[in-house]
Amino acid sequence: MRVVLDFIYRAAGGLAALFIVAIVALVFAQVCLNLADKIAAALFGIGIGLTIPSYADFTGFFLAASTFLALAYALRAGGHIRVTLLTNRLPSRARRAAEIAVTLLALVMSGYAAWYMGLLLLESLEFGDRSAGMVSVPLWLPQMPVALGLAILTLALADELVCMLRGALPSWEGKGENLLSE
């Protein structure tokens, strides 16, 4: 089971990385088109108006996808920012109890967010909602990776909670580094 879960987290992280690459490619292409337009204006006195329609919308969609798909991978790899000012001062048993409580709270919150993001996605499908940009995109398309990322984060938090209740160290205490090196 551990192999399957780690594969899911790595696959989501890989998809997040692909969305980041897509952002870079799209912005780079638009910058090149802007440069070509400036050169044409300098040479011929008039720009040619090259642009990628709705590129800002697409980069925003890709940013949302990469952000949410990376959450579970970052959690397991210990990449989330944790404020340990209080927990570092607690005795080990109290610290463990606090980490379990916080993980449980995060699990409830992410489950809630995943559930309602899924409902929003279904609503967008049902009503045929579309984006308002030059290129009208069905809204369920950019909502899908957000809902998937939240669902995988919920799975990762449940996985983390079960491991901690069984006595294992949290992944952010060093176990998560194995995920990065595999």
PDB file of C-alpha atoms in Angstrom:
ATOM      1  CA  MET A   1       0.000   0.000   0.000  1.00  0.00           C
ATOM      2  CA  ARG A   2       2.871   2.370   0.813  1.00  0.00           C
ATOM      3  CA  VAL A   3       4.238   2.002  -2.726  1.00  0.00           C
ATOM      4  CA  VAL A   4       0.856   2.877  -4.251  1.00  0.00           C
ATOM      5  CA  LEU A   5       0.365   5.912  -2.010  1.00  0.00           C
ATOM      6  CA  ASP A   6       3.875   7.213  -2.638  1.00  0.00           C
ATOM      7  CA  PHE A   7       3.311   6.725  -6.378  1.00  0.00           C
ATOM      8  CA  ILE A   8       0.111   8.811  -6.184  1.00  0.00           C
ATOM      9  CA  TYR A   9       1.940  11.606  -4.331  1.00  0.00           C
ATOM     10  CA  ARG A  10       4.861  11.571  -6.775  1.00  0.00           C
ATOM     11  CA  ALA A  11       2.527  11.463  -9.792  1.00  0.00           C
ATOM     12  CA  ALA A  12       0.616  14.491  -8.487  1.00  0.00           C
ATOM     13  CA  GLY A  13       3.931  16.275  -7.889  1.00  0.00           C
ATOM     14  CA  GLY A  14       5.030  15.388 -11.424  1.00  0.00           C
ATOM     15  CA  LEU A  15       1.790  16.769 -12.864  1.00  0.00           C
ATOM     16  CA  ALA A  16       2.314  19.941 -10.840  1.00  0.00           C
ATOM     17  CA  ALA A  17       5.794  20.261 -12.343  1.00  0.00           C
ATOM     18  CA  LEU A  18       4.361  19.812 -15.855  1.00  0.00           C
ATOM     19  CA  PHE A  19       1.907  22.639 -15.222  1.00  0.00           C
ATOM     20  CA  ILE A  20       4.805  24.854 -14.091  1.00  0.00           C
ATOM     21  CA  VAL A  21       6.648  24.007 -17.322  1.00  0.00           C
ATOM     22  CA  ALA A  22       3.474  24.862 -19.266  1.00  0.00           C
ATOM     23  CA  ILE A  23       3.350  28.261 -17.535  1.00  0.00           C
ATOM     24  CA  VAL A  24       6.974  28.935 -18.448  1.00  0.00           C
ATOM     25  CA  ALA A  25       6.420  27.870 -22.072  1.00  0.00           C
ATOM     26  CA  LEU A  26       3.273  29.962 -22.451  1.00  0.00           C
ATOM     27  CA  VAL A  27       4.789  33.087 -20.913  1.00  0.00           C
ATOM     28  CA  PHE A  28       7.996  32.628 -22.921  1.00  0.00           C
ATOM     29  CA  ALA A  29       5.978  32.302 -26.149  1.00  0.00           C
ATOM     30  CA  GLN A  30       4.014  35.459 -25.332  1.00  0.00           C
ATOM     31  CA  VAL A  31       7.201  37.370 -24.520  1.00  0.00           C
ATOM     32  CA  CYS A  32       8.674  36.288 -27.878  1.00  0.00           C
ATOM     33  CA  LEU A  33       5.507  37.441 -29.654  1.00  0.00           C
ATOM     34  CA  ASN A  34       5.662  40.782 -27.811  1.00  0.00           C
ATOM     35  CA  LEU A  35       9.304  41.144 -28.849  1.00  0.00           C
ATOM     36  CA  ALA A  36       8.456  40.368 -32.482  1.00  0.00           C
ATOM     37  CA  ASP A  37       5.692  42.971 -32.306  1.00  0.00           C
ATOM     38  CA  LYS A  38       8.108  45.608 -30.920  1.00  0.00           C
ATOM     39  CA  ILE A  39      10.679  44.803 -33.602  1.00  0.00           C
ATOM     40  CA  ALA A  40       8.026  45.085 -36.315  1.00  0.00           C
ATOM     41  CA  ALA A  41       6.908  48.435 -34.889  1.00  0.00           C
ATOM     42  CA  ALA A  42      10.501  49.700 -34.846  1.00  0.00           C
ATOM     43  CA  LEU A  43      11.211  48.530 -38.398  1.00  0.00           C
ATOM     44  CA  PHE A  44       7.918  49.275 -40.140  1.00  0.00           C
ATOM     45  CA  GLY A  45       6.301  51.871 -37.890  1.00  0.00           C
ATOM     46  CA  ILE A  46       3.377  49.625 -36.928  1.00  0.00           C
ATOM     47  CA  GLY A  47       3.078  46.580 -34.710  1.00  0.00           C
ATOM     48  CA  ILE A  48       1.535  43.393 -36.028  1.00  0.00           C
ATOM     49  CA  GLY A  49      -0.419  42.600 -32.856  1.00  0.00           C
ATOM     50  CA  LEU A  50       0.828  39.123 -32.124  1.00  0.00           C
ATOM     51  CA  THR A  51      -0.670  37.577 -29.001  1.00  0.00           C
ATOM     52  CA  ILE A  52      -1.770  34.277 -27.550  1.00  0.00           C
ATOM     53  CA  PRO A  53      -5.477  34.678 -26.833  1.00  0.00           C
ATOM     54  CA  SER A  54      -6.322  34.347 -23.119  1.00  0.00           C
ATOM     55  CA  TYR A  55      -2.748  33.440 -22.203  1.00  0.00           C
ATOM     56  CA  ALA A  56      -3.153  35.152 -18.817  1.00  0.00           C
ATOM     57  CA  ASP A  57      -6.254  33.025 -18.134  1.00  0.00           C
ATOM     58  CA  PHE A  58      -4.416  29.854 -19.093  1.00  0.00           C
ATOM     59  CA  THR A  59      -1.400  30.665 -16.936  1.00  0.00           C
ATOM     60  CA  GLY A  60      -3.770  31.328 -14.028  1.00  0.00           C
ATOM     61  CA  PHE A  61      -5.462  27.963 -14.592  1.00  0.00           C
ATOM     62  CA  PHE A  62      -2.068  26.263 -14.773  1.00  0.00           C
ATOM     63  CA  LEU A  63      -0.914  28.011 -11.592  1.00  0.00           C
ATOM     64  CA  ALA A  64      -3.978  26.799  -9.685  1.00  0.00           C
ATOM     65  CA  ALA A  65      -3.431  23.270 -10.997  1.00  0.00           C
ATOM     66  CA  SER A  66       0.259  23.221 -10.085  1.00  0.00           C
ATOM     67  CA  THR A  67      -0.385  24.661  -6.632  1.00  0.00           C
ATOM     68  CA  PHE A  68      -3.044  22.169  -5.602  1.00  0.00           C
ATOM     69  CA  LEU A  69      -1.491  19.124  -7.251  1.00  0.00           C
ATOM     70  CA  ALA A  70       1.786  19.784  -5.417  1.00  0.00           C
ATOM     71  CA  LEU A  71       0.241  19.956  -1.927  1.00  0.00           C
ATOM     72  CA  ALA A  72       0.342  16.236  -1.060  1.00  0.00           C
ATOM     73  CA  TYR A  73       3.837  15.749  -2.440  1.00  0.00           C
ATOM     74  CA  ALA A  74       5.095  18.770  -0.520  1.00  0.00           C
ATOM     75  CA  LEU A  75       3.439  17.512   2.673  1.00  0.00           C
ATOM     76  CA  ARG A  76       5.060  14.087   2.443  1.00  0.00           C
ATOM     77  CA  ALA A  77       8.406  15.599   1.473  1.00  0.00           C
ATOM     78  CA  GLY A  78       8.334  17.959   4.457  1.00  0.00           C
ATOM     79  CA  GLY A  79       8.128  21.013   2.211  1.00  0.00           C
ATOM     80  CA  HIS A  80       5.237  22.783   3.924  1.00  0.00           C
ATOM     81  CA  ILE A  81       6.086  25.655   6.221  1.00  0.00           C
ATOM     82  CA  ARG A  82       5.452  24.685   9.820  1.00  0.00           C
ATOM     83  CA  VAL A  83       5.474  27.060  12.737  1.00  0.00           C
ATOM     84  CA  THR A  84       7.212  25.120  15.483  1.00  0.00           C
ATOM     85  CA  LEU A  85       7.755  27.940  17.952  1.00  0.00           C
ATOM     86  CA  LEU A  86       5.291  26.363  20.395  1.00  0.00           C
ATOM     87  CA  THR A  87       5.627  22.660  19.590  1.00  0.00           C
ATOM     88  CA  ASN A  88       9.421  22.659  19.937  1.00  0.00           C
ATOM     89  CA  ARG A  89       9.032  23.779  23.548  1.00  0.00           C
ATOM     90  CA  LEU A  90       6.600  20.971  24.426  1.00  0.00           C
ATOM     91  CA  PRO A  91       7.615  17.656  25.970  1.00  0.00           C
ATOM     92  CA  SER A  92       7.734  14.857  23.385  1.00  0.00           C
ATOM     93  CA  ARG A  93       4.363  13.300  24.345  1.00  0.00           C
ATOM     94  CA  ALA A  94       2.580  16.663  24.267  1.00  0.00           C
ATOM     95  CA  ARG A  95       4.321  17.532  21.015  1.00  0.00           C
ATOM     96  CA  ARG A  96       3.161  14.264  19.456  1.00  0.00           C
ATOM     97  CA  ALA A  97      -0.405  14.876  20.675  1.00  0.00           C
ATOM     98  CA  ALA A  98      -0.339  18.399  19.214  1.00  0.00           C
ATOM     99  CA  GLU A  99       0.959  17.139  15.858  1.00  0.00           C
ATOM    100  CA  ILE A 100      -1.752  14.470  15.733  1.00  0.00           C
ATOM    101  CA  ALA A 101      -4.429  17.048  16.610  1.00  0.00           C
ATOM    102  CA  VAL A 102      -3.190  19.494  13.982  1.00  0.00           C
ATOM    103  CA  THR A 103      -2.986  16.745  11.359  1.00  0.00           C
ATOM    104  CA  LEU A 104      -6.554  15.713  12.204  1.00  0.00           C
ATOM    105  CA  LEU A 105      -7.712  19.319  11.915  1.00  0.00           C
ATOM    106  CA  ALA A 106      -5.933  19.679   8.560  1.00  0.00           C
ATOM    107  CA  LEU A 107      -7.541  16.421   7.396  1.00  0.00           C
ATOM    108  CA  VAL A 108     -11.012  17.714   8.255  1.00  0.00           C
ATOM    109  CA  MET A 109     -10.341  21.052   6.556  1.00  0.00           C
ATOM    110  CA  SER A 110      -8.891  19.525   3.394  1.00  0.00           C
ATOM    111  CA  GLY A 111     -11.694  16.951   3.247  1.00  0.00           C
ATOM    112  CA  TYR A 112     -14.234  19.754   3.492  1.00  0.00           C
ATOM    113  CA  ALA A 113     -12.467  21.743   0.764  1.00  0.00           C
ATOM    114  CA  ALA A 114     -12.146  18.671  -1.482  1.00  0.00           C
ATOM    115  CA  TRP A 115     -15.831  17.828  -1.053  1.00  0.00           C
ATOM    116  CA  TYR A 116     -17.017  21.317  -1.931  1.00  0.00           C
ATOM    117  CA  MET A 117     -14.558  21.696  -4.786  1.00  0.00           C
ATOM    118  CA  GLY A 118     -15.954  18.441  -6.166  1.00  0.00           C
ATOM    119  CA  LEU A 119     -19.485  19.819  -5.834  1.00  0.00           C
ATOM    120  CA  LEU A 120     -18.426  23.029  -7.604  1.00  0.00           C
ATOM    121  CA  LEU A 121     -16.897  20.965 -10.405  1.00  0.00           C
ATOM    122  CA  LEU A 122     -20.130  18.961 -10.803  1.00  0.00           C
ATOM    123  CA  GLU A 123     -22.166  22.179 -10.773  1.00  0.00           C
ATOM    124  CA  SER A 124     -19.960  23.658 -13.499  1.00  0.00           C
ATOM    125  CA  LEU A 125     -20.477  20.507 -15.559  1.00  0.00           C
ATOM    126  CA  GLU A 126     -24.233  20.537 -14.990  1.00  0.00           C
ATOM    127  CA  PHE A 127     -24.725  24.178 -15.933  1.00  0.00           C
ATOM    128  CA  GLY A 128     -22.043  24.330 -18.622  1.00  0.00           C
ATOM    129  CA  ASP A 129     -20.168  27.191 -16.932  1.00  0.00           C
ATOM    130  CA  ARG A 130     -17.418  28.707 -19.056  1.00  0.00           C
ATOM    131  CA  SER A 131     -14.609  31.190 -18.457  1.00  0.00           C
ATOM    132  CA  ALA A 132     -15.073  34.791 -19.563  1.00  0.00           C
ATOM    133  CA  GLY A 133     -11.806  35.198 -21.499  1.00  0.00           C
ATOM    134  CA  MET A 134     -11.249  35.504 -25.250  1.00  0.00           C
ATOM    135  CA  VAL A 135     -11.002  31.735 -25.317  1.00  0.00           C
ATOM    136  CA  SER A 136     -14.018  30.448 -23.447  1.00  0.00           C
ATOM    137  CA  VAL A 137     -12.999  27.337 -21.513  1.00  0.00           C
ATOM    138  CA  PRO A 138     -15.439  25.013 -19.735  1.00  0.00           C
ATOM    139  CA  LEU A 139     -14.759  25.793 -16.071  1.00  0.00           C
ATOM    140  CA  TRP A 140     -14.712  22.154 -15.040  1.00  0.00           C
ATOM    141  CA  LEU A 141     -11.395  21.774 -16.884  1.00  0.00           C
ATOM    142  CA  PRO A 142      -9.382  24.101 -14.617  1.00  0.00           C
ATOM    143  CA  GLN A 143     -11.422  22.999 -11.595  1.00  0.00           C
ATOM    144  CA  MET A 144     -10.583  19.313 -12.078  1.00  0.00           C
ATOM    145  CA  PRO A 145      -6.879  19.464 -11.087  1.00  0.00           C
ATOM    146  CA  VAL A 146      -7.759  21.663  -8.104  1.00  0.00           C
ATOM    147  CA  ALA A 147     -10.334  19.122  -6.900  1.00  0.00           C
ATOM    148  CA  LEU A 148      -7.926  16.262  -7.602  1.00  0.00           C
ATOM    149  CA  GLY A 149      -5.111  18.007  -5.716  1.00  0.00           C
ATOM    150  CA  LEU A 150      -7.365  18.583  -2.709  1.00  0.00           C
ATOM    151  CA  ALA A 151      -8.516  14.956  -2.772  1.00  0.00           C
ATOM    152  CA  ILE A 152      -4.911  13.714  -2.901  1.00  0.00           C
ATOM    153  CA  LEU A 153      -3.970  16.090  -0.079  1.00  0.00           C
ATOM    154  CA  THR A 154      -6.835  14.669   1.975  1.00  0.00           C
ATOM    155  CA  LEU A 155      -5.563  11.163   1.243  1.00  0.00           C
ATOM    156  CA  ALA A 156      -2.022  12.190   2.247  1.00  0.00           C
ATOM    157  CA  LEU A 157      -3.247  13.708   5.508  1.00  0.00           C
ATOM    158  CA  ALA A 158      -5.260  10.571   6.307  1.00  0.00           C
ATOM    159  CA  ASP A 159      -2.168   8.504   5.500  1.00  0.00           C
ATOM    160  CA  GLU A 160      -0.072  10.752   7.734  1.00  0.00           C
ATOM    161  CA  LEU A 161      -2.581  10.541  10.592  1.00  0.00           C
ATOM    162  CA  VAL A 162      -2.767   6.729  10.428  1.00  0.00           C
ATOM    163  CA  CYS A 163       1.030   6.461  10.402  1.00  0.00           C
ATOM    164  CA  MET A 164       1.337   8.815  13.367  1.00  0.00           C
ATOM    165  CA  LEU A 165      -1.357   6.945  15.319  1.00  0.00           C
ATOM    166  CA  ARG A 166       0.585   3.731  14.696  1.00  0.00           C
ATOM    167  CA  GLY A 167       3.639   5.307  16.299  1.00  0.00           C
ATOM    168  CA  ALA A 168       5.627   6.378  13.248  1.00  0.00           C
ATOM    169  CA  LEU A 169       7.333   9.735  13.022  1.00  0.00           C
ATOM    170  CA  PRO A 170       5.580  12.332  10.866  1.00  0.00           C
ATOM    171  CA  SER A 171       6.921  12.491   7.321  1.00  0.00           C
ATOM    172  CA  TRP A 172       8.192  16.019   7.954  1.00  0.00           C
ATOM    173  CA  GLU A 173      10.530  14.627  10.611  1.00  0.00           C
ATOM    174  CA  GLY A 174      12.715  13.054   7.941  1.00  0.00           C
ATOM    175  CA  LYS A 175      10.767  10.144   6.499  1.00  0.00           C
ATOM    176  CA  GLY A 176       9.522  12.368   3.679  1.00  0.00           C
ATOM    177  CA  GLU A 177      13.079  12.765   2.377  1.00  0.00           C
ATOM    178  CA  ASN A 178      12.863   9.187   1.122  1.00  0.00           C
ATOM    179  CA  LEU A 179      10.030  10.262  -1.149  1.00  0.00           C
ATOM    180  CA  LEU A 180      12.303  12.781  -2.820  1.00  0.00           C
ATOM    181  CA  SER A 181      15.174  10.378  -3.372  1.00  0.00           C
ATOM    182  CA  GLU A 182      13.185   7.444  -4.769  1.00  0.00           C
TER     183      GLU A 182
END
